[in-house]
Coordinates of C-alpha atoms in Angstrom, one line a residue:
Chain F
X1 CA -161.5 -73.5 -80.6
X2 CA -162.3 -73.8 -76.8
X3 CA -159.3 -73.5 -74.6
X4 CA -158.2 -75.8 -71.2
X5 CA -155.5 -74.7 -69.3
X6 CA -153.9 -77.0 -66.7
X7 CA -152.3 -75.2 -63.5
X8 CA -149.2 -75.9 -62.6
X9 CA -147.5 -77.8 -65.6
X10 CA -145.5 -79.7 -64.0
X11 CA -144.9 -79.9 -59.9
X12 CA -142.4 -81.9 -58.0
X13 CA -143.5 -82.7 -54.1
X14 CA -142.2 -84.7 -51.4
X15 CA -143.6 -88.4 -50.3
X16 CA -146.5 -87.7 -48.5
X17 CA -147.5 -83.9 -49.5
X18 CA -150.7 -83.2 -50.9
X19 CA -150.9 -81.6 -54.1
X20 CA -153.6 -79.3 -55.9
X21 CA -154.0 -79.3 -59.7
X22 CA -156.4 -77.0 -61.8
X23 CA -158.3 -77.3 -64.9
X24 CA -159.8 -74.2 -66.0
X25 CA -162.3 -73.8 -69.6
X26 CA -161.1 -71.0 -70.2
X27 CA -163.7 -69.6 -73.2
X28 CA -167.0 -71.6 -72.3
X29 CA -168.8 -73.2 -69.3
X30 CA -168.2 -77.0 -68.5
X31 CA -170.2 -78.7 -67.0
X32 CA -168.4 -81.7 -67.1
X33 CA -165.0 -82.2 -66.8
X34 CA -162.8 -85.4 -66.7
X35 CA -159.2 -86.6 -65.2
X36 CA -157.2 -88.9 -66.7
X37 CA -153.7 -90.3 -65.8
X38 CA -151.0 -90.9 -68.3
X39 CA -147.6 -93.4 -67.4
X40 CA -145.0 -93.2 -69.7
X41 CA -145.3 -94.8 -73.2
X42 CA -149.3 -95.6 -71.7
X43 CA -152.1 -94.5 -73.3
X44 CA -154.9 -92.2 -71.5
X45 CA -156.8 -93.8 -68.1
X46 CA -159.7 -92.4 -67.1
X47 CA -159.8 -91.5 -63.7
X48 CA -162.8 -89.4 -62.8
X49 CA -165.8 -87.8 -64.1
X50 CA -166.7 -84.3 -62.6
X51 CA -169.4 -82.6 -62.1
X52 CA -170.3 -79.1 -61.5
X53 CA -172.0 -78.8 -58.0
X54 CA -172.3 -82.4 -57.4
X55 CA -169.4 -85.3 -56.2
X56 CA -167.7 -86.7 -58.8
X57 CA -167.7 -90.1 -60.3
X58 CA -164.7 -92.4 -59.8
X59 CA -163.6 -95.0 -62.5
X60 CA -163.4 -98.7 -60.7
X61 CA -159.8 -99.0 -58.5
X62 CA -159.4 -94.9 -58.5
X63 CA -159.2 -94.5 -54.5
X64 CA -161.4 -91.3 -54.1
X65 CA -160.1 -90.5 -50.9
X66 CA -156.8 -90.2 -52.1
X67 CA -158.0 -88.1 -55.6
X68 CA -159.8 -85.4 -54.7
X69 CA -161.9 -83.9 -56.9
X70 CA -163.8 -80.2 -56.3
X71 CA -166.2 -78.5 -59.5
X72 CA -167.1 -75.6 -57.8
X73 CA -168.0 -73.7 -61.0
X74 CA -168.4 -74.0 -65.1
X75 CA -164.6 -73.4 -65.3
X76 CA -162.9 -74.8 -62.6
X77 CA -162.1 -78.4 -61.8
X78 CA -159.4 -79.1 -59.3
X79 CA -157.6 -82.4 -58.3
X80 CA -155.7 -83.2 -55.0
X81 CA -153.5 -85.6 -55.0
X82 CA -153.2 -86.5 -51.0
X83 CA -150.5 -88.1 -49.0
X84 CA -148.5 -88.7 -52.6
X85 CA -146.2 -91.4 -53.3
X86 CA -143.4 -92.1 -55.5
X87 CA -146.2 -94.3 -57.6
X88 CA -148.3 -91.7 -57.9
X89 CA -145.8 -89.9 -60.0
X90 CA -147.2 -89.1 -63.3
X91 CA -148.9 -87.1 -66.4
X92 CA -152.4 -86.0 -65.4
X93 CA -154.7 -84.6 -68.2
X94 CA -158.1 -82.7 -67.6
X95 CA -160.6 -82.1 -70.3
X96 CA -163.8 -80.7 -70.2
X97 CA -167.3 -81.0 -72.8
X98 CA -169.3 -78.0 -74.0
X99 CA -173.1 -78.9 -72.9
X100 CA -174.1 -82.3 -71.9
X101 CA -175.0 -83.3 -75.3
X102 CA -171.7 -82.4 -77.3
X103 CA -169.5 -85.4 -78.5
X104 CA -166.3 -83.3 -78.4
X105 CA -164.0 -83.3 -75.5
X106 CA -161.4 -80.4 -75.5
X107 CA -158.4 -81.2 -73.4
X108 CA -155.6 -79.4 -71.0
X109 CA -151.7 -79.3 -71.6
X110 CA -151.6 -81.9 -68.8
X111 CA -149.3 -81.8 -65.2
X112 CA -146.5 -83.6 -65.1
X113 CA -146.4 -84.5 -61.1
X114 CA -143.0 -86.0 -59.9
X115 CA -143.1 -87.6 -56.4
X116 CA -139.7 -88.1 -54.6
Chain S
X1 CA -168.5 -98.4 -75.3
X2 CA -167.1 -100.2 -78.8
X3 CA -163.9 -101.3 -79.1
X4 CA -161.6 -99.7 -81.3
X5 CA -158.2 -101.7 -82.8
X6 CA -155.3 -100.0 -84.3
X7 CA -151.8 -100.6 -85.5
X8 CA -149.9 -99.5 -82.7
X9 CA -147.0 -98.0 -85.2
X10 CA -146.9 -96.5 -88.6
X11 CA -143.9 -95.3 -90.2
X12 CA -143.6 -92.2 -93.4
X13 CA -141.6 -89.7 -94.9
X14 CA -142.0 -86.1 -95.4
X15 CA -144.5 -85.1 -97.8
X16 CA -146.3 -88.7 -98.3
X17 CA -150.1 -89.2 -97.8
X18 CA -150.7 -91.7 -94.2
X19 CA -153.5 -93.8 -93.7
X20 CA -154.4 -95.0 -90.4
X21 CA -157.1 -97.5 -90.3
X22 CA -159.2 -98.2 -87.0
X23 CA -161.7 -101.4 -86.7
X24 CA -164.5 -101.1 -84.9
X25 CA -166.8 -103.9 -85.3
X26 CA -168.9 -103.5 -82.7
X27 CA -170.0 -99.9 -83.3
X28 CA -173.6 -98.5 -82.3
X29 CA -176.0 -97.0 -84.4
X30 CA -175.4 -93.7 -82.0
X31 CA -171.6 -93.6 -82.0
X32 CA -169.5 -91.2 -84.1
X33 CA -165.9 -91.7 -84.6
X34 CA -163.5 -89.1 -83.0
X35 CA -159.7 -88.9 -83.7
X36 CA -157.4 -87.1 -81.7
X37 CA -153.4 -86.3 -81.8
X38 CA -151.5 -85.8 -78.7
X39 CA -147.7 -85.4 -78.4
X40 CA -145.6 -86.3 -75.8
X41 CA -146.0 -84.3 -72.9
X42 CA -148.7 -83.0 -73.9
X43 CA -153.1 -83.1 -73.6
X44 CA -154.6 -84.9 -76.8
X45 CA -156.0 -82.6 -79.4
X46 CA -159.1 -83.2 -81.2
X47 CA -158.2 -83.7 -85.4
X48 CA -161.8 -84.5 -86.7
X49 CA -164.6 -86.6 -86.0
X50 CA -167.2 -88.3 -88.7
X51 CA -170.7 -90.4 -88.3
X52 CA -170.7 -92.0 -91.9
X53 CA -169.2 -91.7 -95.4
X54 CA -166.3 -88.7 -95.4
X55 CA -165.5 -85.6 -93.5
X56 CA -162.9 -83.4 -94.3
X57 CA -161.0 -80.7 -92.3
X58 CA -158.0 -78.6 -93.1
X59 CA -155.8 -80.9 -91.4
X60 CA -157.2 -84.7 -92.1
X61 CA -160.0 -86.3 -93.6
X62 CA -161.8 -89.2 -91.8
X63 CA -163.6 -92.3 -94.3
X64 CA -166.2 -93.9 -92.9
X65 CA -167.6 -96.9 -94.7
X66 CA -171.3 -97.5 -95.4
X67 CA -171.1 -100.6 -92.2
X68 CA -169.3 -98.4 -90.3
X69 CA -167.2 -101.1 -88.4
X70 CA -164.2 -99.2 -89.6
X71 CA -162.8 -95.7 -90.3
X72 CA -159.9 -94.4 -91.7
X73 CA -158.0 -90.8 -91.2
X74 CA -156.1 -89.9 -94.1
X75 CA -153.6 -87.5 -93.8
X76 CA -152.1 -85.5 -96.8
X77 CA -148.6 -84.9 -96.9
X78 CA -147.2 -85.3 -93.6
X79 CA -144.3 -83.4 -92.2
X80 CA -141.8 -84.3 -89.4
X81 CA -144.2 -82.8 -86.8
X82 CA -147.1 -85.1 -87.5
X83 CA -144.7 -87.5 -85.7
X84 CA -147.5 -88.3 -82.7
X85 CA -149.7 -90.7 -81.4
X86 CA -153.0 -91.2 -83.1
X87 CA -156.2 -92.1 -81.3
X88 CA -159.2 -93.5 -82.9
X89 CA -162.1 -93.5 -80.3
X90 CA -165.7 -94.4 -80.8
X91 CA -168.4 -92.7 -78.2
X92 CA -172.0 -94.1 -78.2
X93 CA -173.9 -91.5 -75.4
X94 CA -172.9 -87.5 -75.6
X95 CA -171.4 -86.3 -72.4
X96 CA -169.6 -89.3 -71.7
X97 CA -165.7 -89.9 -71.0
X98 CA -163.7 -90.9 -73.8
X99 CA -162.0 -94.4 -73.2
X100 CA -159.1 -94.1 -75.2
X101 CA -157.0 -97.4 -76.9
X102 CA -153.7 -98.1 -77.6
X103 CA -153.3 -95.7 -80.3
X104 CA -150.7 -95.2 -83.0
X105 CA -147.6 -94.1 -83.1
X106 CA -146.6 -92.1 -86.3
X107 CA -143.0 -91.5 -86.9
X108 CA -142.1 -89.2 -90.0
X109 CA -138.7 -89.1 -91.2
X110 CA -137.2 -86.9 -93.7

């Protein structure tokens, strides 16, 4: 099956740090790709929708100044975290669709991000 | 997007067959049913989706009733690493984010 790596696992960074994750398809071209954010014992929130070559689309209260978002190609999505707080601590999850018509979503290991 | 409901815990033993049920009443005539497995710490991973009546995969098998305002993924003989949560997630429009529930919590014991 199609593969989505996640880069770096898991990252621990000081209050107010910026931090840079990476979702990659690593077998097929995406042209979408999505972020979500995962607290403990929480199911899956949808943070973002992205977007090759265009500006991504931010679910309602996700400050997009503060989650940057880049899809400079088919296989690469990147998030930055900016200025990060101690509540921005948390599991972050890419995944990313073959085609614009598929129904299946194939997701990466996820990023733990600690914030002290 | 349709709402999905499920029981937010299920508990088995080793080698019994689990059924998880999902309502979704208010499905659309263009929505397939998706479920996907994740484990803690980890990205969700796709199990099998279904449009109507039964699909079956080498892990799971998915009924869909002729109304469609439920589904239910069966799966045979579980062992003590099927313990996960369980989504059940209904899309209407390809290309679109998944909005995932609640899920279910499967704990397996031996």
């Amino acid at each position: 099956g199609a593969v989505v790596s996640q880069h770096p696992s898991r990252v621990i960074c000081k209050s107010g740090t910026s931090v840079k994750i990476e979702c990659r398809s690593l077998d097929f071209q995406a042209t979408t790709m999505f972020w979500y954010r995962q607290f403990p014992k929480q199911s899956l929130m949808l943070m973002a929708t992205s977007n090759e070559g265009s500006k991504a689309t931010y679910e309602q209260g996700v400050e997009k100044d503060k989650f940057l978002i880049n899809h400079a190609s088919l296989t690469l999505s990147t998030l930055t975290v900016t200025s990060a707080h101690p509540e921005d601590s948390s599991f972050y999850i890419c995944s990313a669709m073959i085609g614009s018509d598929s129904y299946e979503q194939y997701f990466g290991p996820g990023t733990r991000l600690t914030v002290t | 997007l349709a709402k999905t409901t499920q029981p937010i815990s299920m508990d088995s033993y080793e080698g019994q067959e689990v059924n998880i049920t999902c309502s979704h009443n208010n499905i659309a005539t263009n929505d397939y049913i998706t479920w996907y497995q994740q484990f803690p710490s980890q990205g969700p991973r796709f199990i099998i989706q279904g449009y109507k009546t039964k699909v079956t995969n080498e892990v799971a098998s998915l009924f869909i009733p002729a109304d469609r305002k439920s589904s239910t993924l069966s799966l045979p003989r579980v062992s003590l690493s099927d313990t996960a949560v369980y989504y059940c997630l209904v899309g209407d429009q390809a290309g679109t984010a998944l909005i995932f529930g609640k899920g279910t919590t499967l704990s397996v014991s031996s």
